[in-house]
Amino acid sequence: MRNSILRSLCRKARDYYRGQVDTKELPHGWMRGTGGGSQGWKLNGSFLPDPRKIRCFITPDLKDFKLTPYVQIDSTYLSIQEEQKIAANK
């Protein structure tokens, strides 16, 4: 009895200090994920979202936003003085 308790305690301590989990050590089909957390509950085969847990991304107003998501390959670098002149003219 005592030996089995000691063996299980040693096994738990070994598993606790083992470090990061590798996907090869886990059951088939299990993925690590990003730790996003739950956004609701599963109940009777359906999902009930919780409005308090749903992620909400707040974006700034982009109506007068003049930048584009890409930069041209042949764009030139401006010196600090040139940037200041352009900013002063606006």
PDB file of C-alpha atoms in Angstrom, residues 4-71:
ATOM      1  CA  SER A   4       2.016   2.254  -4.425  1.00  0.00           C
ATOM      2  CA  ILE A   5       1.300   5.646  -2.817  1.00  0.00           C
ATOM      3  CA  LEU A   6       4.960   6.642  -2.999  1.00  0.00           C
ATOM      4  CA  ARG A   7       5.166   5.455  -6.604  1.00  0.00           C
ATOM      5  CA  SER A   8       2.116   7.506  -7.612  1.00  0.00           C
ATOM      6  CA  LEU A   9       3.469  10.600  -5.837  1.00  0.00           C
ATOM      7  CA  CYS A  10       6.813  10.260  -7.623  1.00  0.00           C
ATOM      8  CA  ARG A  11       5.029   9.825 -10.951  1.00  0.00           C
ATOM      9  CA  LYS A  12       2.944  12.963 -10.358  1.00  0.00           C
ATOM     10  CA  ALA A  13       6.029  14.969  -9.390  1.00  0.00           C
ATOM     11  CA  ARG A  14       7.891  13.734 -12.468  1.00  0.00           C
ATOM     12  CA  ASP A  15       4.994  14.676 -14.754  1.00  0.00           C
ATOM     13  CA  TYR A  16       4.644  18.077 -13.061  1.00  0.00           C
ATOM     14  CA  TYR A  17       8.281  19.062 -13.641  1.00  0.00           C
ATOM     15  CA  ARG A  18       8.461  17.617 -17.124  1.00  0.00           C
ATOM     16  CA  GLY A  19       8.131  20.909 -19.004  1.00  0.00           C
ATOM     17  CA  GLN A  20       6.282  21.744 -22.200  1.00  0.00           C
ATOM     18  CA  VAL A  21       3.880  19.306 -23.793  1.00  0.00           C
ATOM     19  CA  ASP A  22       4.680  17.985 -27.247  1.00  0.00           C
ATOM     20  CA  THR A  23       1.860  16.999 -29.618  1.00  0.00           C
ATOM     21  CA  LYS A  24       3.462  13.584 -30.105  1.00  0.00           C
ATOM     22  CA  GLU A  25       2.897  12.794 -26.416  1.00  0.00           C
ATOM     23  CA  LEU A  26      -0.827  13.592 -26.509  1.00  0.00           C
ATOM     24  CA  PRO A  27      -3.842  11.576 -27.671  1.00  0.00           C
ATOM     25  CA  HIS A  28      -4.644  11.408 -31.388  1.00  0.00           C
ATOM     26  CA  GLY A  29      -6.518  14.475 -32.623  1.00  0.00           C
ATOM     27  CA  TRP A  30      -5.618  16.689 -29.671  1.00  0.00           C
ATOM     28  CA  MET A  31      -4.087  20.070 -30.549  1.00  0.00           C
ATOM     29  CA  ARG A  32      -2.418  22.571 -28.260  1.00  0.00           C
ATOM     30  CA  GLY A  33      -4.380  25.633 -29.329  1.00  0.00           C
ATOM     31  CA  THR A  34      -3.687  29.188 -28.245  1.00  0.00           C
ATOM     32  CA  GLY A  35      -5.421  29.276 -24.886  1.00  0.00           C
ATOM     33  CA  GLY A  36      -8.231  31.496 -26.100  1.00  0.00           C
ATOM     34  CA  GLY A  37     -10.656  30.314 -23.444  1.00  0.00           C
ATOM     35  CA  SER A  38     -14.298  29.399 -23.661  1.00  0.00           C
ATOM     36  CA  GLN A  39     -16.959  31.743 -24.995  1.00  0.00           C
ATOM     37  CA  GLY A  40     -19.954  29.815 -23.678  1.00  0.00           C
ATOM     38  CA  TRP A  41     -21.174  26.312 -22.794  1.00  0.00           C
ATOM     39  CA  LYS A  42     -22.152  23.099 -24.535  1.00  0.00           C
ATOM     40  CA  LEU A  43     -25.636  21.988 -23.512  1.00  0.00           C
ATOM     41  CA  ASN A  44     -27.600  19.053 -24.964  1.00  0.00           C
ATOM     42  CA  GLY A  45     -25.611  19.018 -28.197  1.00  0.00           C
ATOM     43  CA  SER A  46     -25.838  22.750 -28.825  1.00  0.00           C
ATOM     44  CA  PHE A  47     -23.645  25.703 -27.926  1.00  0.00           C
ATOM     45  CA  LEU A  48     -24.883  28.532 -25.704  1.00  0.00           C
ATOM     46  CA  PRO A  49     -22.735  31.664 -26.140  1.00  0.00           C
ATOM     47  CA  ASP A  50     -22.204  33.888 -23.115  1.00  0.00           C
ATOM     48  CA  PRO A  51     -22.301  37.592 -24.120  1.00  0.00           C
ATOM     49  CA  ARG A  52     -19.899  38.454 -21.286  1.00  0.00           C
ATOM     50  CA  LYS A  53     -17.263  36.056 -22.671  1.00  0.00           C
ATOM     51  CA  ILE A  54     -17.502  36.843 -26.411  1.00  0.00           C
ATOM     52  CA  ARG A  55     -14.434  38.656 -27.732  1.00  0.00           C
ATOM     53  CA  CYS A  56     -14.983  42.201 -28.936  1.00  0.00           C
ATOM     54  CA  PHE A  57     -12.312  43.874 -31.074  1.00  0.00           C
ATOM     55  CA  ILE A  58     -12.468  47.672 -31.012  1.00  0.00           C
ATOM     56  CA  THR A  59     -10.976  49.296 -34.111  1.00  0.00           C
ATOM     57  CA  PRO A  60     -10.247  52.991 -34.619  1.00  0.00           C
ATOM     58  CA  ASP A  61     -12.192  55.095 -37.109  1.00  0.00           C
ATOM     59  CA  LEU A  62     -10.658  54.437 -40.544  1.00  0.00           C
ATOM     60  CA  LYS A  63     -12.832  56.779 -42.636  1.00  0.00           C
ATOM     61  CA  ASP A  64     -10.085  59.372 -43.296  1.00  0.00           C
ATOM     62  CA  PHE A  65      -7.218  56.895 -43.078  1.00  0.00           C
ATOM     63  CA  LYS A  66      -4.856  57.522 -46.022  1.00  0.00           C
ATOM     64  CA  LEU A  67      -2.313  54.716 -45.645  1.00  0.00           C
ATOM     65  CA  THR A  68      -2.609  51.525 -47.636  1.00  0.00           C
ATOM     66  CA  PRO A  69      -1.716  48.088 -46.304  1.00  0.00           C
ATOM     67  CA  TYR A  70       1.175  47.624 -48.759  1.00  0.00           C
ATOM     68  CA  VAL A  71       4.360  49.571 -49.495  1.00  0.00           C
TER      69      VAL A  71
END
